[in-house]
Coordinates of C-alpha atoms in Angstrom, one line a residue:
X1 CA 4.8 -21.5 3.4
X2 CA 6.5 -19.6 0.5
X3 CA 5.0 -22.0 -2.0
X4 CA 1.4 -21.3 -1.0
X5 CA 0.7 -17.6 -1.0
X6 CA -2.6 -16.7 0.8
X7 CA -2.1 -13.0 1.6
X8 CA -4.6 -11.7 -1.0
X9 CA -7.8 -13.6 -0.1
X10 CA -9.4 -10.2 0.8
X11 CA -8.9 -9.1 -2.8
X12 CA -6.6 -6.7 -4.6
X13 CA -6.5 -2.9 -4.2
X14 CA -6.1 -0.3 -7.0
X15 CA -2.9 -0.2 -9.0
X16 CA -0.3 -2.9 -9.2
X17 CA 0.0 -5.5 -6.5
X18 CA 3.0 -7.9 -6.7
X19 CA 2.4 -11.5 -5.8
X20 CA 5.7 -13.1 -6.7
X21 CA 9.0 -11.4 -7.6
X22 CA 12.3 -12.1 -9.3
X23 CA 15.2 -13.4 -7.3
X24 CA 13.2 -14.2 -4.2
X25 CA 15.4 -15.5 -1.4
X26 CA 13.3 -18.7 -1.1
X27 CA 11.4 -20.7 -3.7
X28 CA 12.3 -18.4 -6.6
X29 CA 10.5 -19.4 -9.9
X30 CA 12.1 -16.7 -12.0
X31 CA 8.5 -15.5 -12.8
X32 CA 7.1 -12.3 -11.4
X33 CA 3.3 -12.3 -11.1
X34 CA 1.2 -9.3 -10.2
X35 CA -2.4 -8.0 -10.4
X36 CA -3.2 -4.6 -12.0
X37 CA -6.5 -3.0 -11.2
X38 CA -7.5 0.1 -13.2
X39 CA -10.5 2.4 -12.4
X40 CA -12.9 3.5 -15.2
X41 CA -11.0 5.9 -17.5
X42 CA -7.6 5.2 -16.0
X43 CA -4.7 4.4 -18.3
X44 CA -1.2 3.1 -18.0
X45 CA 1.7 3.6 -20.4
X46 CA 4.3 0.9 -19.9
X47 CA 7.6 0.2 -21.5
X48 CA 8.3 -3.5 -20.7
X49 CA 11.5 -4.1 -18.9
X50 CA 11.2 -7.8 -19.4
X51 CA 9.2 -10.3 -21.4
X52 CA 5.7 -9.6 -20.2
X53 CA 2.1 -10.8 -20.6
X54 CA -1.1 -9.1 -19.5
X55 CA -4.2 -11.3 -19.2
X56 CA -7.6 -9.7 -18.8
X57 CA -9.5 -11.1 -15.8
X58 CA -12.5 -8.7 -15.8
X59 CA -13.8 -5.5 -17.3
X60 CA -13.3 -3.7 -20.6
X61 CA -10.2 -1.9 -21.8
X62 CA -8.4 -0.7 -25.0
X63 CA -5.0 -2.3 -25.3
X64 CA -2.5 -0.6 -27.6
X65 CA 0.7 -2.3 -28.7
X66 CA 3.0 -1.2 -31.5
X67 CA 0.5 1.5 -32.4
X68 CA -2.3 -1.0 -32.9
X69 CA -5.3 -0.9 -30.6
X70 CA -7.6 -3.8 -29.6
X71 CA -10.6 -3.8 -27.4
X72 CA -10.6 -6.4 -24.6
X73 CA -13.7 -7.3 -22.7
X74 CA -14.5 -10.0 -20.2
X75 CA -17.5 -10.6 -17.9
X76 CA -16.7 -14.2 -16.8
X77 CA -13.5 -16.2 -16.3
X78 CA -15.6 -19.3 -16.5
X79 CA -17.9 -18.7 -19.5
X80 CA -15.6 -16.6 -21.7
X81 CA -12.2 -17.4 -23.0
X82 CA -9.0 -15.3 -22.7
X83 CA -7.8 -12.0 -24.0
X84 CA -4.1 -11.3 -23.5
X85 CA -1.1 -9.5 -24.9
X86 CA 2.5 -10.9 -24.9
X87 CA 5.5 -8.7 -25.6
X88 CA 9.3 -8.7 -25.5
X89 CA 11.4 -6.3 -23.4
X90 CA 11.3 -2.8 -24.8
X91 CA 7.8 -3.0 -26.2
X92 CA 5.5 -0.1 -25.3
X93 CA 2.0 -1.0 -24.2
X94 CA -0.9 1.3 -23.3
X95 CA -3.8 0.0 -21.2
X96 CA -6.9 2.3 -21.2
X97 CA -9.7 1.1 -19.0
X98 CA -13.3 1.7 -20.1
X99 CA -14.8 0.1 -17.0
X100 CA -13.1 -1.1 -13.9
X101 CA -10.6 -3.6 -15.3
X102 CA -8.3 -6.2 -13.8
X103 CA -5.3 -7.8 -15.4
X104 CA -2.9 -10.4 -14.1
X105 CA 0.7 -9.7 -15.2
X106 CA 3.4 -12.2 -15.9
X107 CA 7.1 -11.4 -16.4
X108 CA 10.4 -13.2 -16.7
X109 CA 14.0 -11.8 -17.1
X110 CA 14.3 -12.2 -20.8
X111 CA 15.6 -9.4 -23.1
X112 CA 15.7 -11.3 -26.4
X113 CA 13.5 -9.7 -29.1
X114 CA 10.4 -11.1 -30.6
X115 CA 7.2 -9.7 -32.2
X116 CA 4.3 -8.6 -29.9
X117 CA 1.2 -10.8 -30.0
X118 CA -2.4 -10.0 -29.1
X119 CA -4.8 -12.9 -28.4
X120 CA -8.5 -12.8 -28.3
X121 CA -11.1 -15.4 -27.3
X122 CA -11.3 -16.5 -30.9
X123 CA -7.7 -17.5 -30.7
X124 CA -8.0 -19.5 -27.4
X125 CA -10.7 -22.2 -27.7
X126 CA -11.7 -24.4 -24.8
X127 CA -9.9 -27.7 -25.0
X128 CA -12.3 -30.3 -23.6
X129 CA -9.7 -32.3 -21.8
X130 CA -10.5 -35.4 -19.8
X131 CA -13.9 -35.8 -21.5
X132 CA -15.0 -39.5 -21.2
X133 CA -12.2 -40.3 -18.9
X134 CA -13.1 -42.2 -15.7
X135 CA -16.7 -41.2 -15.8
X136 CA -15.7 -37.6 -16.7
X137 CA -14.4 -37.1 -13.1
X138 CA -11.6 -35.0 -14.5
X139 CA -13.4 -33.3 -17.5
X140 CA -12.3 -29.7 -17.6
X141 CA -11.6 -26.8 -19.9
X142 CA -8.0 -26.1 -20.7
X143 CA -7.1 -22.8 -22.6
X144 CA -3.5 -22.6 -23.8
X145 CA -3.0 -19.0 -24.8
X146 CA 0.6 -19.3 -26.0
X147 CA 3.3 -22.0 -25.9
X148 CA 6.0 -23.3 -28.2
X149 CA 3.3 -24.0 -30.9
X150 CA 2.4 -20.4 -31.4
X151 CA 5.0 -18.2 -29.8
X152 CA 8.4 -17.0 -31.0
X153 CA 11.5 -19.2 -30.1
X154 CA 12.9 -16.3 -28.2
X155 CA 10.0 -16.2 -25.8
X156 CA 10.5 -17.9 -22.4
X157 CA 6.9 -17.9 -21.0
X158 CA 4.0 -20.3 -21.5
X159 CA 0.6 -19.0 -20.4
X160 CA -2.9 -20.6 -20.1
X161 CA -6.0 -21.1 -18.0
X162 CA -7.9 -24.1 -16.6
X163 CA -11.6 -24.2 -15.6
X164 CA -12.3 -27.0 -13.2
X165 CA -15.9 -28.0 -12.9
X166 CA -17.5 -28.3 -9.4
X167 CA -16.5 -31.5 -7.6
X168 CA -14.1 -32.5 -10.4
X169 CA -10.4 -32.8 -10.9
X170 CA -8.0 -31.1 -13.2
X171 CA -4.3 -31.3 -14.0
X172 CA -5.1 -35.0 -13.8
X173 CA -3.6 -37.7 -14.0
X174 CA -1.0 -36.2 -11.6
X175 CA 1.9 -34.9 -13.6
X176 CA 5.2 -33.0 -13.2
X177 CA 7.8 -31.3 -15.3
X178 CA 11.2 -29.7 -14.5
X179 CA 10.2 -26.2 -15.6
X180 CA 8.9 -23.9 -12.8
X181 CA 5.2 -23.0 -12.8
X182 CA 2.8 -20.8 -11.0
X183 CA -1.0 -21.2 -10.5
X184 CA -3.3 -18.3 -9.5
X185 CA -6.8 -19.2 -8.4
X186 CA -10.3 -17.7 -8.6
X187 CA -13.8 -19.3 -7.9
X188 CA -17.4 -18.9 -9.0
X189 CA -18.4 -18.1 -5.5
X190 CA -16.5 -16.3 -2.7
X191 CA -17.2 -19.3 -0.5
X192 CA -15.5 -21.6 -3.0
X193 CA -12.3 -23.6 -2.4
X194 CA -10.4 -26.5 -3.8
X195 CA -7.4 -28.8 -3.0
X196 CA -4.1 -28.5 -4.7
X197 CA -1.4 -31.2 -4.6
X198 CA 2.3 -30.4 -4.4
X199 CA 3.7 -33.9 -4.3
X200 CA 2.5 -35.5 -1.1
X201 CA 1.4 -32.1 0.4
X202 CA -2.3 -31.2 -0.1
X203 CA -3.1 -27.4 0.1
X204 CA -6.6 -25.9 0.6
X205 CA -6.8 -23.1 -2.0
X206 CA -9.2 -20.2 -2.1
X207 CA -9.8 -17.2 -4.3
X208 CA -6.7 -15.1 -5.1
X209 CA -4.3 -17.8 -3.7
X210 CA -1.2 -18.5 -5.7
X211 CA 1.0 -21.6 -5.6
X212 CA 4.6 -22.2 -6.9
X213 CA 5.4 -25.5 -8.5
X214 CA 8.9 -26.9 -8.9
X215 CA 10.6 -29.8 -10.5
X216 CA 9.3 -33.3 -9.6
X217 CA 6.2 -32.2 -7.7
X218 CA 3.0 -33.7 -9.0
X219 CA 0.3 -31.1 -9.1
X220 CA -3.2 -32.5 -9.6
X221 CA -6.1 -30.3 -8.4
X222 CA -9.8 -30.7 -7.4
X223 CA -12.7 -28.3 -6.8
X224 CA -15.1 -28.6 -4.0
X225 CA -18.6 -29.6 -5.0
X226 CA -20.7 -26.6 -5.8
X227 CA -17.8 -24.3 -6.8
X228 CA -16.2 -23.8 -10.2
X229 CA -12.4 -23.3 -9.8
X230 CA -10.3 -21.3 -12.3
X231 CA -6.6 -21.0 -12.3
X232 CA -4.2 -19.1 -14.6
X233 CA -1.0 -21.0 -15.1
X234 CA 2.3 -19.7 -16.3
X235 CA 5.5 -21.7 -17.0
X236 CA 9.0 -20.6 -17.6
X237 CA 11.1 -22.5 -20.2
X238 CA 14.5 -23.6 -19.0
X239 CA 17.7 -23.0 -21.0
X240 CA 18.0 -25.9 -23.4
X241 CA 14.9 -27.6 -21.9
X242 CA 11.7 -25.8 -23.0
X243 CA 8.3 -26.9 -21.7
X244 CA 6.4 -29.2 -24.2
X245 CA 4.2 -31.7 -22.4
X246 CA 4.2 -32.9 -18.8
X247 CA 5.2 -36.3 -17.6
X248 CA 2.2 -38.2 -16.2
X249 CA 2.9 -40.2 -13.1
X250 CA 3.2 -43.8 -14.1
X251 CA 1.0 -45.1 -11.2
X252 CA -2.1 -43.3 -12.5
X253 CA -1.6 -43.2 -16.3
X254 CA -4.2 -46.0 -16.7
X255 CA -6.9 -43.5 -15.9
X256 CA -6.3 -41.9 -19.3
X257 CA -7.6 -45.1 -21.1
X258 CA -11.1 -44.4 -22.4
X259 CA -12.0 -48.0 -21.5
X260 CA -10.3 -48.1 -18.1
X261 CA -11.9 -50.4 -15.7
X262 CA -12.6 -49.0 -12.2
X263 CA -15.0 -49.6 -9.3
X264 CA -18.5 -48.3 -9.4
X265 CA -21.2 -48.8 -6.8
X266 CA -23.2 -52.0 -7.4
X267 CA -26.1 -51.3 -9.8
X268 CA -24.9 -47.9 -10.9
X269 CA -24.8 -47.2 -14.6
X270 CA -21.7 -45.8 -16.2
X271 CA -23.0 -42.3 -16.1
X272 CA -25.4 -42.8 -13.2

């Protein structure tokens, strides 16, 4: 299935490993996603051919953009927020690994100019989304790194992360939007897994899986008990129709009500 990519469950090798590409013959999102792994002391000098973002997944590295250097470091996707750089086509970026470092890389075919931006954990707080909703069954962390609120109008990508707590749901209530999106997954434990909805299809996702999401497909997620689930999400604005907020499926919107009435086992307390 070209919408559920499972070929990297064994991990990623050194260098740049493409996951999705531009102009794919089937299920093309217009977003290229890859993973870049650098050895300690290794560096890369890159002139971006397209609008591009690098998101640090693990390790420590010095990132230089427009002759300004910033140190990125991350030990946990789950307990530490994001560090990322977002540039327009033509920008020069240097990545110098201090330790073994891993980045996910996101590109779209956009050559319009805009200023480079560097984001650190202090710029990307955990949004405590779903807290208090249906006994906190869908309480999760959402980290929006950049979107229309803080990126240039010429930019066409939106980038963020979600941390789904063990046994709970995220991207809930089910929602959809016309703009194409990609999720890339990691877990707190190599045995971890979760379930991803694509409309009426439910996919079992594991570490390093990637799914493509298209117009009209609801995409709620859940993590198996015992396993925290992380996914990076990237959306591409459409011409004349940028991504703002998703449309929640009418059938399940009632769950967003803080006082929603729903079944609990007899004798159970609200938080029991």
